[in-house]
Coordinates of C-alpha atoms in Angstrom, one line a residue:
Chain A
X1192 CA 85.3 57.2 -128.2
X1193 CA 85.7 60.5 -130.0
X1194 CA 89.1 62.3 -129.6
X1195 CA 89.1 65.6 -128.5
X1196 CA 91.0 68.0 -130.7
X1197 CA 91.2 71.1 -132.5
X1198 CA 89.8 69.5 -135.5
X1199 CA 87.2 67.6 -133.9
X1200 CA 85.9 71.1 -132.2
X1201 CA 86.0 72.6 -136.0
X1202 CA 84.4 69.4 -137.6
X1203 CA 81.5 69.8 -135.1
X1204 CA 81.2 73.9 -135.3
X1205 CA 79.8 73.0 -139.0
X1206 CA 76.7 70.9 -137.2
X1207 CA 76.4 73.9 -134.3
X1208 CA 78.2 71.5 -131.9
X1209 CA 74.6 69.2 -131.7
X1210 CA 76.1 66.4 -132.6
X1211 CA 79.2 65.7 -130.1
X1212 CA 78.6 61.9 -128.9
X1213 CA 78.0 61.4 -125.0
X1214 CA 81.0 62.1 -122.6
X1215 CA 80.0 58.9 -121.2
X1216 CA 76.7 56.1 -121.0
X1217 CA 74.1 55.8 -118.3
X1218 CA 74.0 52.3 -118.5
X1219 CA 71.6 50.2 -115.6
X1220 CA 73.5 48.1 -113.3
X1221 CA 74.5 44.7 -114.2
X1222 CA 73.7 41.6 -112.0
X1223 CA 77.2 40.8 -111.4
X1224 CA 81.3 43.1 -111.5
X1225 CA 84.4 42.0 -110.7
X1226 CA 84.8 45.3 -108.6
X1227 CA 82.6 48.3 -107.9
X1228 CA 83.5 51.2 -106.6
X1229 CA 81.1 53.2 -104.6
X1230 CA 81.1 56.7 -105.1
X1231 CA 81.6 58.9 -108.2
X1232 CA 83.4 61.7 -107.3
X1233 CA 87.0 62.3 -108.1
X1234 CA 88.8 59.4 -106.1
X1235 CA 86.4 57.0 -106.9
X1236 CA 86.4 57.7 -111.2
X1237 CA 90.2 57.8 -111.2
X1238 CA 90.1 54.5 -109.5
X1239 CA 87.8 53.2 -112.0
X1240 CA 90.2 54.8 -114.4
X1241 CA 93.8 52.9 -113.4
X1242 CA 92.1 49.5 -112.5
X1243 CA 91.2 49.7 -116.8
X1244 CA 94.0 51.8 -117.5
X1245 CA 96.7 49.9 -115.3
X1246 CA 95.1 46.0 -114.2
X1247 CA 92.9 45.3 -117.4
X1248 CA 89.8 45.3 -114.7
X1249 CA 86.9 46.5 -116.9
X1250 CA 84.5 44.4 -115.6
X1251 CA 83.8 47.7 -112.7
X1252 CA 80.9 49.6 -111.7
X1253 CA 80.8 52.7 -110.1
X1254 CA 78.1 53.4 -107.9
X1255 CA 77.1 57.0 -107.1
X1256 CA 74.0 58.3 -104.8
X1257 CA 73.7 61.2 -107.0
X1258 CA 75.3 62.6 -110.1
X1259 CA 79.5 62.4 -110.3
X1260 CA 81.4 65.0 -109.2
X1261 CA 78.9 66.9 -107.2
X1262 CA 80.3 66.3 -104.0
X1263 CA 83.9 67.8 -102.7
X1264 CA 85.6 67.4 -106.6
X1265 CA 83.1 70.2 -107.5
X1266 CA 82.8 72.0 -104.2
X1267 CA 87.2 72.6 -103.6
X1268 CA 89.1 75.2 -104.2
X1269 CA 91.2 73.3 -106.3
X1270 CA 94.7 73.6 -104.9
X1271 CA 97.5 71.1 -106.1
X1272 CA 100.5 70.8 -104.0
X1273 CA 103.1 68.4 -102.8
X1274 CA 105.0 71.0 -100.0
X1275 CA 105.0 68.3 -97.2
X1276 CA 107.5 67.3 -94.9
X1277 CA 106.9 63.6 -93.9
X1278 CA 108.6 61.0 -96.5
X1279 CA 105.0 58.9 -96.4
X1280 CA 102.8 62.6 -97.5
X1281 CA 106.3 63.9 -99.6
X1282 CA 106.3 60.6 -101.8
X1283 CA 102.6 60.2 -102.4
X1284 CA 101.7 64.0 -103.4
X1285 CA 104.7 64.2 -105.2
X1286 CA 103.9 60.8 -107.3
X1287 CA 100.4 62.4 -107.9
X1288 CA 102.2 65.7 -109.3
X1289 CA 103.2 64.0 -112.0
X1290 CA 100.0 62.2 -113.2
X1291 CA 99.1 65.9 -112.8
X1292 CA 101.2 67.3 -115.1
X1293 CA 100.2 64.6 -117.5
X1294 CA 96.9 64.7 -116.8
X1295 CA 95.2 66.4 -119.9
X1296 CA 97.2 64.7 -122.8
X1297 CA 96.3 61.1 -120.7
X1298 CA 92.6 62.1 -120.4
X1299 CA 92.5 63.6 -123.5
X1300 CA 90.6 66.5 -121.5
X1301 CA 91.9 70.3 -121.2
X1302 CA 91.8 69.8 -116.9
X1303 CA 93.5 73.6 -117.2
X1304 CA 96.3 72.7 -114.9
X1305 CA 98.2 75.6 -113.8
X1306 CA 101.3 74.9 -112.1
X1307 CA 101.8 78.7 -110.9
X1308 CA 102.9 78.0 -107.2
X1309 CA 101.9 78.1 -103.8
X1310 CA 103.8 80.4 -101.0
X1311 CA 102.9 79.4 -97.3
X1312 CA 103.3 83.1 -95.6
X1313 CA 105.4 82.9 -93.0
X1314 CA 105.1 85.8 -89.4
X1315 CA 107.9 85.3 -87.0
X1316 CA 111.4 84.0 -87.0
X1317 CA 110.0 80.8 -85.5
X1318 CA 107.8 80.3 -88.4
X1319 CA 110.8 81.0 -90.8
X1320 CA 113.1 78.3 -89.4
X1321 CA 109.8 75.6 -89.5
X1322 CA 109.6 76.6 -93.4
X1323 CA 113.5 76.4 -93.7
X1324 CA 113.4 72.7 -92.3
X1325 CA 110.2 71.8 -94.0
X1326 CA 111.5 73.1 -97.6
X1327 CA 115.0 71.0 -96.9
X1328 CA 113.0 68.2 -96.5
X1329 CA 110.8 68.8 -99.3
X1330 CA 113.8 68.8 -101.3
X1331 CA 115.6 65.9 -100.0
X1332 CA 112.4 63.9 -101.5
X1333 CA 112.8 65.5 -105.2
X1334 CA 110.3 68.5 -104.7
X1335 CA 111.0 71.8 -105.0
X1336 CA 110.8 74.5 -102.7
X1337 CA 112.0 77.9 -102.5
X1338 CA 112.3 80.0 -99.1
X1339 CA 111.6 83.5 -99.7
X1340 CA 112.4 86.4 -97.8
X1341 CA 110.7 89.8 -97.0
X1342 CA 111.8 91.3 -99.8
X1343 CA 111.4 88.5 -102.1
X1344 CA 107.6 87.9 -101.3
X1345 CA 106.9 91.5 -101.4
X1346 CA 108.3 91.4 -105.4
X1347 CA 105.4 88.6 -105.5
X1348 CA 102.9 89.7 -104.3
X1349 CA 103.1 93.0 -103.7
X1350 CA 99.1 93.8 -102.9
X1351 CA 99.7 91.4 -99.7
X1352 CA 99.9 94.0 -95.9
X1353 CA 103.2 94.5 -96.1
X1354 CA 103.2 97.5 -93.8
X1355 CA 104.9 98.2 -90.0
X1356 CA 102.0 98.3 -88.0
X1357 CA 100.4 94.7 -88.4
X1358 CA 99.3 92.3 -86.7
X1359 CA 100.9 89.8 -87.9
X1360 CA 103.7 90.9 -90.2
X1361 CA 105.1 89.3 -93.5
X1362 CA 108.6 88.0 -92.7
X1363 CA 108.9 85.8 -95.8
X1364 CA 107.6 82.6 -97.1
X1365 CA 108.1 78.8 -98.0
X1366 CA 107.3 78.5 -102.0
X1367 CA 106.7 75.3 -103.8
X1368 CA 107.0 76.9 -107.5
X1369 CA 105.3 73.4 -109.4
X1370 CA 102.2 73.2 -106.9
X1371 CA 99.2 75.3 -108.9
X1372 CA 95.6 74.4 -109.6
X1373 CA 93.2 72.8 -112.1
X1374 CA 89.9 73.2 -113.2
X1375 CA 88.4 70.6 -110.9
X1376 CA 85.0 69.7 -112.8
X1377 CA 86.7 68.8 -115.7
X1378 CA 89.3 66.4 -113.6
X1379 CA 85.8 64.7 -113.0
X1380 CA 84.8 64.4 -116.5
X1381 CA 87.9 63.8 -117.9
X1382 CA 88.5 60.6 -115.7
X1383 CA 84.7 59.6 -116.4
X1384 CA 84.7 59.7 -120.2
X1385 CA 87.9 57.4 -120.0
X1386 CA 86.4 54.8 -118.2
X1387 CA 83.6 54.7 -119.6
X1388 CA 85.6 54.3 -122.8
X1389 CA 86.9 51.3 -121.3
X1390 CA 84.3 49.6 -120.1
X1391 CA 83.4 50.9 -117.0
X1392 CA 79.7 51.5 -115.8
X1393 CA 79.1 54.7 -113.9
X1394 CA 75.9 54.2 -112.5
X1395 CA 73.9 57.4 -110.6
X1396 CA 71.1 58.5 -108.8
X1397 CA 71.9 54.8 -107.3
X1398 CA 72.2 54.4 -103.2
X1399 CA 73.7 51.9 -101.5
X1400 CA 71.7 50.5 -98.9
X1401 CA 73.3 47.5 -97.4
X1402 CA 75.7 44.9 -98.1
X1403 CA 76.4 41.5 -98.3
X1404 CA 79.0 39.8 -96.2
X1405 CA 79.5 35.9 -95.5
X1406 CA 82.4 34.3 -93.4
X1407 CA 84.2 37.5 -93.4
X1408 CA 84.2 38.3 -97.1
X1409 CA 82.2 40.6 -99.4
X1410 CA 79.7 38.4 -101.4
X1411 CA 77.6 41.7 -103.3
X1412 CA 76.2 45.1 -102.7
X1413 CA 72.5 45.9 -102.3
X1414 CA 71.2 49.4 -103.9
X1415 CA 68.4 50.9 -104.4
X1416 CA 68.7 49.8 -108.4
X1417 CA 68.7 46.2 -107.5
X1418 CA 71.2 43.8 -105.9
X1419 CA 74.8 43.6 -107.0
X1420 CA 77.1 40.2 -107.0
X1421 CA 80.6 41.3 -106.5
X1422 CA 83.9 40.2 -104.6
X1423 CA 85.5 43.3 -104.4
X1424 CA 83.9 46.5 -103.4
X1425 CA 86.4 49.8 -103.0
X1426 CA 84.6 52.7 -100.3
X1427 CA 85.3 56.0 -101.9
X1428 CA 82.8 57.9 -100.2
X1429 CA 84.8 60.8 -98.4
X1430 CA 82.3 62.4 -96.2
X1431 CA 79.4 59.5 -96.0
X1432 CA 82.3 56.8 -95.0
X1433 CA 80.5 56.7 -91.7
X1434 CA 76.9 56.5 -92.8
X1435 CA 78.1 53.5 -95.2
X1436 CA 80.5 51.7 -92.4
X1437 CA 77.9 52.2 -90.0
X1438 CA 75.9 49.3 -92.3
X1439 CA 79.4 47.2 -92.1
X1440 CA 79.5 47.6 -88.0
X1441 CA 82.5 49.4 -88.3
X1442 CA 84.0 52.4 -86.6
X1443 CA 86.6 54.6 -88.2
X1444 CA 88.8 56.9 -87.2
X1445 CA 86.4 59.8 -89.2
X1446 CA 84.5 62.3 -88.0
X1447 CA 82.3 64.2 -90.9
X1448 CA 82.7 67.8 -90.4
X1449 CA 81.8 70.8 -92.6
X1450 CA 84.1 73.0 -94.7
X1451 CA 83.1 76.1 -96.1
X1452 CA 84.8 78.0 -99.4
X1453 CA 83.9 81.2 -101.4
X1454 CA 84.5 83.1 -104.4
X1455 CA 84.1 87.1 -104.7
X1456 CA 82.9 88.9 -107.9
X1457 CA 85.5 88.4 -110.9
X1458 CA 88.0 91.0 -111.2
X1459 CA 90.8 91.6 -113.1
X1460 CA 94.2 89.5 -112.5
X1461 CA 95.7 90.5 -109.5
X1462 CA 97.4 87.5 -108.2
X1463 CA 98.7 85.0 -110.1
X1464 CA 100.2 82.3 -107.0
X1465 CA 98.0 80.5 -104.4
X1466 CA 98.8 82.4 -101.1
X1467 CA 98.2 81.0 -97.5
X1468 CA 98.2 82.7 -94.4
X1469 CA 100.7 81.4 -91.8
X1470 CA 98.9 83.2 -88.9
X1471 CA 95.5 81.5 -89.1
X1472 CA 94.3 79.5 -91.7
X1473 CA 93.1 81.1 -95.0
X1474 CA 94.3 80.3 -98.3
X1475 CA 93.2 82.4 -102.1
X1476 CA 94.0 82.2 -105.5
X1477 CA 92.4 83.6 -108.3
X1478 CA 90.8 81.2 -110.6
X1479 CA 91.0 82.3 -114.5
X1480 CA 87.3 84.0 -114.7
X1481 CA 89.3 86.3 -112.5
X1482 CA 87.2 85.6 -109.3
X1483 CA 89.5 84.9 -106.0
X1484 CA 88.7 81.3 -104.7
X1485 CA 89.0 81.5 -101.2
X1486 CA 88.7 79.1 -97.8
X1487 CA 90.0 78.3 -94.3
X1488 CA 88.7 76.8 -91.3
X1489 CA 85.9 74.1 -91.0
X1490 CA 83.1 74.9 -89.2
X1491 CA 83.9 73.2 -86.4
X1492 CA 81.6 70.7 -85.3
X1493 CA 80.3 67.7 -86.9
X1494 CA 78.2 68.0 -89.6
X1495 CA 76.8 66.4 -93.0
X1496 CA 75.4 70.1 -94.6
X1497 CA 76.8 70.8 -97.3
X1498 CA 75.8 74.2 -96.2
X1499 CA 78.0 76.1 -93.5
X1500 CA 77.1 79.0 -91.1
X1501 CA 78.5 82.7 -91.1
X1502 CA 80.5 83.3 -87.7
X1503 CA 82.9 80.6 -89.5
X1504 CA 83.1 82.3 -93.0
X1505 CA 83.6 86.0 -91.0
X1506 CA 86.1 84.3 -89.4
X1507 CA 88.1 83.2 -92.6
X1508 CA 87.6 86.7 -94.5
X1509 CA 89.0 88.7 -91.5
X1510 CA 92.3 86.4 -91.8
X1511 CA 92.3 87.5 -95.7
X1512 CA 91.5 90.7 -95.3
X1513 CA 94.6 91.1 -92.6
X1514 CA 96.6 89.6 -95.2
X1515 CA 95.5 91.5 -98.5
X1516 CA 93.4 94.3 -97.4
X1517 CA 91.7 94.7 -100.6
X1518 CA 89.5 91.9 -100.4
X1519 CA 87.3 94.1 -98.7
X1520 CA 86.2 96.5 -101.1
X1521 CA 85.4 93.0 -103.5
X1522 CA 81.9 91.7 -103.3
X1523 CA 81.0 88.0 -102.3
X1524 CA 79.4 86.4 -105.2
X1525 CA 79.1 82.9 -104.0
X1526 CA 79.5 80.4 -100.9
X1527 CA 78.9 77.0 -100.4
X1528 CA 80.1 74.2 -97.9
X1529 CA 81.1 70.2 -98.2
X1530 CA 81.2 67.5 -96.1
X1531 CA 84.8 66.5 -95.1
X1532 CA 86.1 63.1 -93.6
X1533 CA 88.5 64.3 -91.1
X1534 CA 90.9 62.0 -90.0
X1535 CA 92.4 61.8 -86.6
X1536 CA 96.1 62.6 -87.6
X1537 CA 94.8 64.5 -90.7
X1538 CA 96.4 61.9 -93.0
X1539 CA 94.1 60.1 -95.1
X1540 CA 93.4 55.9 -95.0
X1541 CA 94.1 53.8 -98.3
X1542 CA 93.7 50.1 -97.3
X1543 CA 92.5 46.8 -97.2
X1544 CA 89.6 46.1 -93.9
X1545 CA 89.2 43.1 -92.0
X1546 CA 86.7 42.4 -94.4
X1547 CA 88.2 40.3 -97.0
X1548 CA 87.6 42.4 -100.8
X1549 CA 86.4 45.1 -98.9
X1550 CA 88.5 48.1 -99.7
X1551 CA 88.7 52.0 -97.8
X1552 CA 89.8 54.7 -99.0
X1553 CA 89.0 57.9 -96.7
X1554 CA 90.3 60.3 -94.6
X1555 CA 91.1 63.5 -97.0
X1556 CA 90.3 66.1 -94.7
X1557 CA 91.2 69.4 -96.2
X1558 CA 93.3 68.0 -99.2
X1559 CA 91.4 65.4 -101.5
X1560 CA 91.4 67.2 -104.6
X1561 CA 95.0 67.3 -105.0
X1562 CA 95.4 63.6 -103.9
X1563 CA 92.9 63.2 -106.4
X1564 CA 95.3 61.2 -109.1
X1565 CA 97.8 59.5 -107.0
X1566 CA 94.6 58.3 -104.8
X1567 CA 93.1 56.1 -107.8
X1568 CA 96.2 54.9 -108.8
X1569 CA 97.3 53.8 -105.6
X1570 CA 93.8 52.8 -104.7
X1571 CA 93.7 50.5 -108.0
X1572 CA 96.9 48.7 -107.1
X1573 CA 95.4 48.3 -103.4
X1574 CA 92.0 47.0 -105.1
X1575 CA 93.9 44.9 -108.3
X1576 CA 96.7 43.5 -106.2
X1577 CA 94.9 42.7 -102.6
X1578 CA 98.2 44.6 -101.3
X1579 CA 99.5 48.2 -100.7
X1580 CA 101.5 49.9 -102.9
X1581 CA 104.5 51.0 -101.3
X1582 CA 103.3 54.7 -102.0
X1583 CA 100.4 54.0 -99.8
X1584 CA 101.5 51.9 -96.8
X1585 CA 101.9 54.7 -94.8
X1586 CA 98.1 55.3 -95.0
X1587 CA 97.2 52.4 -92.9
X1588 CA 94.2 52.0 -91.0
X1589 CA 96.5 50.2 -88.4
X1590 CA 98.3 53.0 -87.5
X1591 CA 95.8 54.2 -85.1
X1592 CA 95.9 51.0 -83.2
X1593 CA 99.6 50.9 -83.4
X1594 CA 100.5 54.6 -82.5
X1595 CA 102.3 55.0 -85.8
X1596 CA 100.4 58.3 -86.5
X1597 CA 100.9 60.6 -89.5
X1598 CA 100.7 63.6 -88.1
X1599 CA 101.7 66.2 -90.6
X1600 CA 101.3 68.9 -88.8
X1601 CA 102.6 67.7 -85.4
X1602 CA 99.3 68.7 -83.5
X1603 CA 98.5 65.5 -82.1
X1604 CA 95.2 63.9 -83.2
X1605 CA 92.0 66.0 -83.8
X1606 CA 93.7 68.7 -85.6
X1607 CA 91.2 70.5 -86.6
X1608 CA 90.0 70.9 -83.1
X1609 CA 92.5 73.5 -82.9
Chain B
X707 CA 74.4 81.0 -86.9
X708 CA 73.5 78.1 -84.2
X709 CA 71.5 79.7 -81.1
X710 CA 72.6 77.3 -78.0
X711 CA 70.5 77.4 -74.8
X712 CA 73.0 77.1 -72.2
X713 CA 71.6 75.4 -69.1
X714 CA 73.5 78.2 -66.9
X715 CA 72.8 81.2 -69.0
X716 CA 70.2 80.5 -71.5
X717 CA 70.3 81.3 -75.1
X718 CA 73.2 82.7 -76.4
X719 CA 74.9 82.4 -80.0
X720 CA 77.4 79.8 -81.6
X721 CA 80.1 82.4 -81.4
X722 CA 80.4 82.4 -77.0
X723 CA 81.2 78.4 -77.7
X724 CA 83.9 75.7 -78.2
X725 CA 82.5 72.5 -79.8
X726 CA 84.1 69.1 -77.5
X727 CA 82.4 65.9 -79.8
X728 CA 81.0 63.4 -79.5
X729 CA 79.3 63.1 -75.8
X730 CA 78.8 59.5 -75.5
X731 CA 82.1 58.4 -75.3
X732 CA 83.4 56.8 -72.2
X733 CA 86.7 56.2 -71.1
X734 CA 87.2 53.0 -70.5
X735 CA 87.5 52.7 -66.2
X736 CA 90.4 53.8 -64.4
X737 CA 92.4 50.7 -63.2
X738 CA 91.1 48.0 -65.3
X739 CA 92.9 46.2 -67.8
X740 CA 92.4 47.8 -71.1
X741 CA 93.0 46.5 -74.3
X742 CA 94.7 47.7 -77.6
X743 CA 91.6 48.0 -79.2
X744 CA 89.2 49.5 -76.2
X745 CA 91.8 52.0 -76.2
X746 CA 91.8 52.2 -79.9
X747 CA 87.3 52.8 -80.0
X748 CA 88.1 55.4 -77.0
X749 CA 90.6 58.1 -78.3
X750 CA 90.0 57.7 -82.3
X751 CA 87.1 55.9 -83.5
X752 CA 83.6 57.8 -84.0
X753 CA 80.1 57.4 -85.3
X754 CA 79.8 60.4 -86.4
X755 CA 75.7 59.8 -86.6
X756 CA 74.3 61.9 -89.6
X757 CA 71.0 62.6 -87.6
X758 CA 70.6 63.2 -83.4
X759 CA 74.1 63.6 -81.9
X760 CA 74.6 64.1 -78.4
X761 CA 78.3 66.0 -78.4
X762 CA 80.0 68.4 -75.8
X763 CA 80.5 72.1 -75.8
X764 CA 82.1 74.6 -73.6
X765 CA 80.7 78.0 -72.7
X766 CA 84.1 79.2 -73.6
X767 CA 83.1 82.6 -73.3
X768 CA 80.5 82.7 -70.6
X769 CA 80.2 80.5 -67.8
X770 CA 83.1 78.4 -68.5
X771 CA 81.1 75.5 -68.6
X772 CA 81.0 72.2 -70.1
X773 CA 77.5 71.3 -71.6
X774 CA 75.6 68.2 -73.4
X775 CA 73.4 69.4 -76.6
X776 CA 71.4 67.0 -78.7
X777 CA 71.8 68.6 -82.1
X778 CA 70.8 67.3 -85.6
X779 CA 73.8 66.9 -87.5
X780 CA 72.0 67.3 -91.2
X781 CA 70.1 70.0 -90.7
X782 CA 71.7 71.7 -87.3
X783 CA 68.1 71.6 -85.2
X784 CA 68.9 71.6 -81.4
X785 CA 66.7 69.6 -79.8
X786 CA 67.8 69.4 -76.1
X787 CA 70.8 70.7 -73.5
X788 CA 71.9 69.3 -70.3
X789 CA 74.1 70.0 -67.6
X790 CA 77.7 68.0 -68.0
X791 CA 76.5 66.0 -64.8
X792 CA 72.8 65.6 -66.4
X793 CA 73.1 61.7 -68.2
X794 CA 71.4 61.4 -71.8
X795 CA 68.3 60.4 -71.1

């Protein structure tokens, strides 16, 4: 594989850059893998990635319906964060922040991360002392986290409403300086091109339509490119896990629903921090073309779109407008919606199935990009192993039979019914 | 925008409604024994059909009421609405 580099860009401007080599083949399926992953979008090629990277398992295929990354790892708003407060969500984002942080010199791929930090707005007293005992615990687990006054958010970002008269005013903030974002296409390409280095076969425009089970255990896949003989078979599917567990008679704790995010017209830098809203939910940054990246709520009822409706976008703008009035002199330049796997507790599932060798990892609801790293890796180990990582246990699919729910936000289950 | 023909109050926009899922779940029957994992298929796990999916909403800002709609979940097409007492036919 070529290395990236300042001197391999300059060697190829003398040929009018025509004659880079292929990020990565388009190889026709093999009759037989010792694992195949299905679905190519950021999950499922950094899972390809760490079982050659990590177990020495290059005999993989990964299957995708269409091309890779054209579902949620090019549709996000690319937000990278760790600010929880349970151990199980603290541990496990924080382990990915640090494949984050390494991720370009690993990948050999400029993925543009930009740790500039997130502040969670905070608008009551009550809101304040939830941050204070969140950021404690943040910290107790090794992340960092600031709690911001009035004052001290104002110095931030001082184009947010900080006038007397609102709604919902500003009474400080909970700020995880190391959370940023990345460019998200290029987290897709940069773990593609490294498997493929390694041996992997990313295989597209290549469905699944049943599979093969015997006794209990996963003999093969069938796709529309022919059948498959495999023992292993990892689900990395985010919103289609239900269409594909449907053909395993399984029901999962998932329901697909739509979320919808938007970016207005570039302008020049104005904010350089990912902001939420505490008051609703809305969260912006602006990405470096200078556009602000925007998003919020789902729409609300299940859906597999990809395309949203407007009461549900008006909805999200009003809460950033209330919060930074001047988004409403900027002009909307695009829109767009993906299908999300919500979870029932809104923590996500990385685990083995009653199926022998069949493998699930699902359940990202609003925050699979981020997980994106930390998701393969702990997903390989799952896959490689036949066991859970410590770093995943707590993303059982047990839990919901057991009680043991993950639930993040303390909303009970359903919460984006809300 | 979804346009949702109430069966009280005829059509009226997404905006007067609260969405309620999936319609055809049943709780499994008061006083029986109940298992683990009955209880388990009733309160978490979903189909989550991508197609025709009968699911609940609530005239939250109209009647009040609780309605079935058959609705395509690909491409949002509402095909039918009943009554919370009307079964699926």
């Amino acid at each position: 594989m070529q290395k990236y580099s300042i001197f391999s860009l300059m060697k190829n401007a003398f040929s009018n850059h025509e004659k880079w080599d292929l990020a990565w083949k388009d190889p026709s399926p093999k009759k037989e893998y010792d694992v195949v992953i299905i679905g190519g979008g950021g999950h499922g090629l950094a899972t390809a990635y760490y079982l050659a990277k990590e177990h020495n398992i290059t005999n993989v295929a990964i299957i995708e319906k269409g091309w890779i990354g054209g579902g949620n790892v090019g549709r996000n708003t690319t937000i990278i964060r760790s600010n929880y407060m349970h151990d199980d969500n603290a541990l496990f984002s924080e382990f990915g922040m640090d494949l984050w942080r390494r991720m370009s010199q690993d990948l050999n791929y400029n993925v543009m991360f930009s740790p500039r930090g997130i502040i969670n707005l905070a608008h009551s007293d009550a809101q304040m002392n939830v941050y204070a005992r969140r950021g404690n615990s943040m910290r107790l687990n090794g992340i960092d986290a600031v709690l911001l006054n009035r004052e001290q958010v104002k110095e931030i970002i001082p184009m947010a409403d900080f006038s007397e008269n609102v709604r919902f005013p500003i009474f400080g903030g909970l700020m995880q300086p190391s959370a940023g974002t990345a460019r998200h296409d290029a987290v897709a390409w940069g773990y593609a091109r490294q498997a493929d280095s390694m041996g992997v076969d990313i295989i597209q425009n290549c469905e699944v339509t049943g599979f093969d089970v015997v006794g209990g255990k996963i003999k093969g896949v069938r796709t529309s490119r022919g059948d498959i003989k495999v023992k292993k078979i990892g689900l990395c599917v985010a919103g289609s896990t239900n269409i594909l567990a449907e053909k395993l008679n399984m029901r999962l704790p998932i329901e697909t629903h739509l979320l919808q995010a938007c970016v207005s017209e570039p302008v020049k830098p104005v904010l350089d921090r990912v902001v939420t809203f505490g008051a609703g939910h809305f969260y912006i940054s602006q990405s470096d073309k200078g556009e602000m990246v925007m998003g919020g709520d789902l729409d609300g009822y299940n859906s597999y779109a990809q395309r949203g409706n407007l009461p549900t976008l008006q909805h999200v703008l009003t809460e950033g407008i209330a919060m930074m009035p001047f988004l409403s002199k900027l002009k909307m330049l695009r829109t767009w919606g993906g299908i999300m796997d919500m979870s029932m507790d809104g923590s996500p599932i990385i685990d083995k199935t009653h199926i022998e060798g069949l493998y699930l990892n699902c359940g990202w609801c609003y925050g699979g990009f981020k997980a994106t790293p930390a998701s393969g890796w702990t997903f390989a180990h799952t896959i490689a192993q036949d066991r859970v990582h410590e770093l995943n246990a707590g993303y059982n699919l047990n839990r919901f039979n057991t009680g043991y729910l993950l639930d993040e936000k303390g909303l009970g289950t359903k919460t984006w019914i809300s | 925008m979804l346009y949702i023909k109430c069966p009280h109050c005829g059509w009226r926009s997404q905006n007067e409604f609260s969405y309620g899922g999936d319609a055809t779940v049943k709780r499994p029957e008061l006083g029986k024994e109940v298992s683990d994992q009955e209880w388990d298929d009733f309160v978490y796990n979903r189909k989550s059909l991508r197609g025709k999916h009968w699911e609940l909403w609530q005239h939250l800002s109209g009647c009040r009421q609780w309605i079935k709609v058959e609705r395509d979940t690909a491409t949002h097409e509402i095909f039918k609405t009943l009554k919370a007492n009307e079964e699926i036919s």
